[in-house]
Amino acid sequence: MAVVSPPVTLLPAEAPLANAEVLRIRNDFPILGTEVNGRPLVYLDSGATSQNPVSVLEAEQEFYEQRNAAVHRGAHTLAVEATDAYEAARAAVAGFINARPDELVWTSNATEAINLVAYAMSNAAAGRGGAQAERFRVGPGDTIVVTEMEHHANLIPWQELAARTGAELRFLPVDDEGALRLEGATGVITPATKILAFTHASNVLGTINPVAELVRLAKEVGALTLLDACQSVPHLPVDVKALDVDFLVLSGHKMLGPTGIGALYGRSELLNAMPPFLTGGSMITTVTMERAEYLPAPNRFEAGTQRISQAIALGAAANYLSETGMHRIEAWEGELGARLVEGLTAIEGIRVLGPRAGLPRIGLAAFDVAGVHAHDVGQFLDEQGIAVRVGHHCAQPLHRRLGLTATTRASTYLYNTTDEVDFFLEAVAGVRPFFGAR
Amino acid sequence: MATNLEQLYQQIILDHARERHGSGLLEKTGPGSVGESHQLNPVCGDEITLRTVVDGGTVASLSWDGAGCAISMASASVLTDLMEGLERDEAVRLIDAFREVMRSRGTIPADEEVLGDAAAFSGVSRYPARVKCAMLAWVALEESLLAANS
Ligand SMILES: Cc1ncc(COP(=O)(O)O)c(C=O)c1O
């Protein structure tokens, strides 16, 4: 079906990505040809939000021009076509992480997906969902475990769940380099632990966490696992079955898709045993004035009119990434990340957070510039057309742990070239001299 | 390059960001009433605690503790130089004048006769994301004057 158009660039599958091909890929992204402050845009903020290829933009436009109708409601032709396109997108995104379509719930973003699980658990704690929801019940004496490197999105929903239910929130600490310290993990992840929620790749440190080990620790005590894959799914091959996690969340806008769409993956038997979070139309079977019965997953978690065009566009994004090849993207960004860290480390007065040069990291680097505040660094770079993120990157506890309040972060994607990284490094070298930092 | 960047970060600003006049909170020793205010910009984490002593209607002393970008720190430093010794009402007038310039998106140039070194921040008004940085200490002074009054 011509629902999701194929990527504009068709590539030989095995050859590693190189600058020449990246330059062709860039042609698929209209915004990368624009200027900022009279300079060509050097977009190094894909960790915050990524740019969209033409195939994604067209998928959304084509939906509105040719198929716009409510899905799963009504029998007219447009409604059927819209529903087909919507479900094909679900299959594309599910397939992208090796899940089944019925294991993928659409949400607005990763934040909503995490809240969905947290609220489902407190609904279970309040007695909803019957006997089969027992696994999700949390209360006094139970613990919820996260790590010290979490994005606020994977911290605050759990703080709130703990506060609502009387459970205790505990965390796995990080060391001075930002690596998870697992020596004492069995003292934190205990039989009282109901869920272990942790990030796959850190949006600040670039570290890739040892998922297998953490999943093993959780399974040993019968705890559920939730993986925040916001910074991994866009950048490396992710297979939910191989990772063996119970839940995984992702955000569409970080993987070439539009804003307003994300997803929750959950193992089928868990999703079907979990009480719903949002309730209303489209998620029910039989409704009386007193009560309602719910559809199986994923629809039981998709109350109300859904983000149809965004889902379809995200399906196109997943296809674009698949056809480019996630292994190739991972390798290319590994190269860019290494170049970033090596280059930054060589500049006087720069402290790079996270793994040292030579150790694995995703293609991003957050850093502190001695004597210059991150906001000033960002302003300086913006003047040269370089877009980076400054601040605490929604990870205040991690920054506090590392003795910082704000850092500058450059994050790459498949469309960045080594020339852009070099241009950025050259610009960063000019920061301390400009501000007269001593 | 006499660039936008140099217009934003004028030499006066860079110097004050390093020198930071008034930095380090002073305990009140002489006469007068003390007012204090803590301001935080949640977007970037810039933070300031500013303490004023008002004595007989005059801003007798001003000191502060802060962490933040060059613009917010320089602004606090310039503010200290500008305000100490002024009549309270004159200080409030200057705060209003500075705010008007900052909110103008570059349309109202600062009057150097009135604002002195603070006129160097005119360029900030073209960067809406940075206006809060420049205003931080001024809002803290505004609040601490009210606190000292009550
Ligand atoms: C690691 C991580 N988790 C969660 C999020 C939240 O994503 P969203 O704001 O799209 O829900 C982000 C994005 O900033 C992230 O980097």
PDB file of N, CA, C and O in Angstrom, chain B residues 3 13 18 22 24 26 40 44 51-52 60 63 70 73 77 80 82 92 100 106 114 117 121 126 132 142 144:
ATOM      1  N   THR B   3      30.705  42.179  15.307  1.00  0.00           N
ATOM      2  CA  THR B   3      29.520  41.370  15.024  1.00  0.00           C
ATOM      3  C   THR B   3      28.383  41.651  15.987  1.00  0.00           C
ATOM      4  O   THR B   3      28.520  42.400  16.957  1.00  0.00           O
ATOM      5  N   ILE B  13      30.420  44.618  29.628  1.00  0.00           N
ATOM      6  CA  ILE B  13      29.721  43.448  30.164  1.00  0.00           C
ATOM      7  C   ILE B  13      30.731  42.348  30.498  1.00  0.00           C
ATOM      8  O   ILE B  13      30.687  41.763  31.581  1.00  0.00           O
ATOM      9  N   ARG B  18      33.501  39.410  34.954  1.00  0.00           N
ATOM     10  CA  ARG B  18      34.678  38.888  35.666  1.00  0.00           C
ATOM     11  C   ARG B  18      34.871  39.562  37.026  1.00  0.00           C
ATOM     12  O   ARG B  18      35.174  38.909  38.011  1.00  0.00           O
ATOM     13  N   GLY B  22      30.105  43.974  44.110  1.00  0.00           N
ATOM     14  CA  GLY B  22      29.001  43.694  45.028  1.00  0.00           C
ATOM     15  C   GLY B  22      28.814  42.217  45.298  1.00  0.00           C
ATOM     16  O   GLY B  22      27.950  41.828  46.100  1.00  0.00           O
ATOM     17  N   GLY B  24      29.159  38.726  46.880  1.00  0.00           N
ATOM     18  CA  GLY B  24      29.454  38.334  48.257  1.00  0.00           C
ATOM     19  C   GLY B  24      28.511  39.079  49.186  1.00  0.00           C
ATOM     20  O   GLY B  24      28.601  40.305  49.316  1.00  0.00           O
ATOM     21  N   LEU B  26      26.818  40.895  52.131  1.00  0.00           N
ATOM     22  CA  LEU B  26      27.334  41.601  53.315  1.00  0.00           C
ATOM     23  C   LEU B  26      26.317  41.537  54.450  1.00  0.00           C
ATOM     24  O   LEU B  26      25.123  41.718  54.219  1.00  0.00           O
ATOM     25  N   LEU B  40      15.309  33.227  40.697  1.00  0.00           N
ATOM     26  CA  LEU B  40      15.808  32.058  39.974  1.00  0.00           C
ATOM     27  C   LEU B  40      15.185  32.064  38.592  1.00  0.00           C
ATOM     28  O   LEU B  40      13.987  32.297  38.445  1.00  0.00           O
ATOM     29  N   CYS B  44      17.323  28.461  32.773  1.00  0.00           N
ATOM     30  CA  CYS B  44      18.763  28.220  32.659  1.00  0.00           C
ATOM     31  C   CYS B  44      19.426  27.994  34.001  1.00  0.00           C
ATOM     32  O   CYS B  44      20.608  27.687  34.060  1.00  0.00           O
ATOM     33  N   ARG B  51      20.864  41.584  48.594  1.00  0.00           N
ATOM     34  CA  ARG B  51      20.529  42.187  49.884  1.00  0.00           C
ATOM     35  C   ARG B  51      20.752  43.690  49.798  1.00  0.00           C
ATOM     36  O   ARG B  51      21.788  44.137  49.309  1.00  0.00           O
ATOM     37  N   THR B  52      19.758  44.453  50.238  1.00  0.00           N
ATOM     38  CA  THR B  52      19.847  45.919  50.215  1.00  0.00           C
ATOM     39  C   THR B  52      19.669  46.459  51.620  1.00  0.00           C
ATOM     40  O   THR B  52      18.846  45.941  52.369  1.00  0.00           O
ATOM     41  N   ALA B  60      21.621  52.404  50.828  1.00  0.00           N
ATOM     42  CA  ALA B  60      22.899  52.580  51.512  1.00  0.00           C
ATOM     43  C   ALA B  60      23.919  51.537  51.071  1.00  0.00           C
ATOM     44  O   ALA B  60      25.089  51.847  50.874  1.00  0.00           O
ATOM     45  N   SER B  63      24.478  44.159  48.083  1.00  0.00           N
ATOM     46  CA  SER B  63      25.417  43.054  47.883  1.00  0.00           C
ATOM     47  C   SER B  63      24.633  41.841  47.404  1.00  0.00           C
ATOM     48  O   SER B  63      23.414  41.774  47.560  1.00  0.00           O
ATOM     49  N   ALA B  70      27.194  35.333  31.779  1.00  0.00           N
ATOM     50  CA  ALA B  70      27.914  36.607  31.797  1.00  0.00           C
ATOM     51  C   ALA B  70      26.935  37.768  31.887  1.00  0.00           C
ATOM     52  O   ALA B  70      27.170  38.749  32.596  1.00  0.00           O
ATOM     53  N   MET B  73      25.373  38.020  35.494  1.00  0.00           N
ATOM     54  CA  MET B  73      26.349  38.406  36.503  1.00  0.00           C
ATOM     55  C   MET B  73      26.837  39.843  36.289  1.00  0.00           C
ATOM     56  O   MET B  73      26.976  40.610  37.223  1.00  0.00           O
ATOM     57  N   SER B  77      26.483  43.270  38.690  1.00  0.00           N
ATOM     58  CA  SER B  77      27.657  44.072  39.031  1.00  0.00           C
ATOM     59  C   SER B  77      27.437  45.545  38.669  1.00  0.00           C
ATOM     60  O   SER B  77      27.679  46.455  39.478  1.00  0.00           O
ATOM     61  N   THR B  80      24.971  47.216  40.990  1.00  0.00           N
ATOM     62  CA  THR B  80      25.559  47.595  42.279  1.00  0.00           C
ATOM     63  C   THR B  80      26.205  48.970  42.178  1.00  0.00           C
ATOM     64  O   THR B  80      25.950  49.859  43.005  1.00  0.00           O
ATOM     65  N   LEU B  82      25.665  51.296  40.040  1.00  0.00           N
ATOM     66  CA  LEU B  82      24.727  52.341  39.659  1.00  0.00           C
ATOM     67  C   LEU B  82      23.851  52.781  40.829  1.00  0.00           C
ATOM     68  O   LEU B  82      23.523  53.961  40.973  1.00  0.00           O
ATOM     69  N   VAL B  92      14.048  53.073  41.916  1.00  0.00           N
ATOM     70  CA  VAL B  92      12.861  52.449  41.318  1.00  0.00           C
ATOM     71  C   VAL B  92      12.644  52.978  39.894  1.00  0.00           C
ATOM     72  O   VAL B  92      12.316  52.211  38.978  1.00  0.00           O
ATOM     73  N   GLU B 100      12.006  48.886  30.601  1.00  0.00           N
ATOM     74  CA  GLU B 100      11.388  49.361  29.354  1.00  0.00           C
ATOM     75  C   GLU B 100      12.317  49.098  28.166  1.00  0.00           C
ATOM     76  O   GLU B 100      11.885  48.622  27.115  1.00  0.00           O
ATOM     77  N   GLY B 106      14.704  45.846  21.039  1.00  0.00           N
ATOM     78  CA  GLY B 106      15.669  46.639  20.277  1.00  0.00           C
ATOM     79  C   GLY B 106      15.128  47.947  19.767  1.00  0.00           C
ATOM     80  O   GLY B 106      15.822  48.671  19.053  1.00  0.00           O
ATOM     81  N   VAL B 114      21.065  58.425  31.691  1.00  0.00           N
ATOM     82  CA  VAL B 114      20.231  57.943  32.792  1.00  0.00           C
ATOM     83  C   VAL B 114      20.784  56.633  33.355  1.00  0.00           C
ATOM     84  O   VAL B 114      20.934  56.461  34.557  1.00  0.00           O
ATOM     85  N   ASP B 117      26.499  52.761  32.801  1.00  0.00           N
ATOM     86  CA  ASP B 117      27.043  51.525  32.236  1.00  0.00           C
ATOM     87  C   ASP B 117      25.957  50.516  31.857  1.00  0.00           C
ATOM     88  O   ASP B 117      26.160  49.657  31.000  1.00  0.00           O
ATOM     89  N   PHE B 121      23.721  47.151  28.074  1.00  0.00           N
ATOM     90  CA  PHE B 121      22.877  45.960  27.912  1.00  0.00           C
ATOM     91  C   PHE B 121      21.809  46.137  26.836  1.00  0.00           C
ATOM     92  O   PHE B 121      21.007  45.239  26.615  1.00  0.00           O
ATOM     93  N   ARG B 126      17.402  42.606  22.014  1.00  0.00           N
ATOM     94  CA  ARG B 126      17.122  41.944  20.737  1.00  0.00           C
ATOM     95  C   ARG B 126      17.073  40.430  20.856  1.00  0.00           C
ATOM     96  O   ARG B 126      16.729  39.733  19.909  1.00  0.00           O
ATOM     97  N   LYS B 132      15.605  37.931  30.391  1.00  0.00           N
ATOM     98  CA  LYS B 132      15.468  37.511  31.790  1.00  0.00           C
ATOM     99  C   LYS B 132      16.811  37.503  32.503  1.00  0.00           C
ATOM    100  O   LYS B 132      16.891  37.790  33.688  1.00  0.00           O
ATOM    101  N   GLU B 142      14.341  45.292  42.986  1.00  0.00           N
ATOM    102  CA  GLU B 142      12.978  45.807  43.110  1.00  0.00           C
ATOM    103  C   GLU B 142      12.277  45.163  44.307  1.00  0.00           C
ATOM    104  O   GLU B 142      11.683  45.832  45.149  1.00  0.00           O
ATOM    105  N   SER B 144      13.691  43.533  46.855  1.00  0.00           N
ATOM    106  CA  SER B 144      14.329  43.752  48.155  1.00  0.00           C
ATOM    107  C   SER B 144      14.071  45.175  48.657  1.00  0.00           C
ATOM    108  O   SER B 144      14.020  45.404  49.859  1.00  0.00           O
TER     109      SER B 144
END
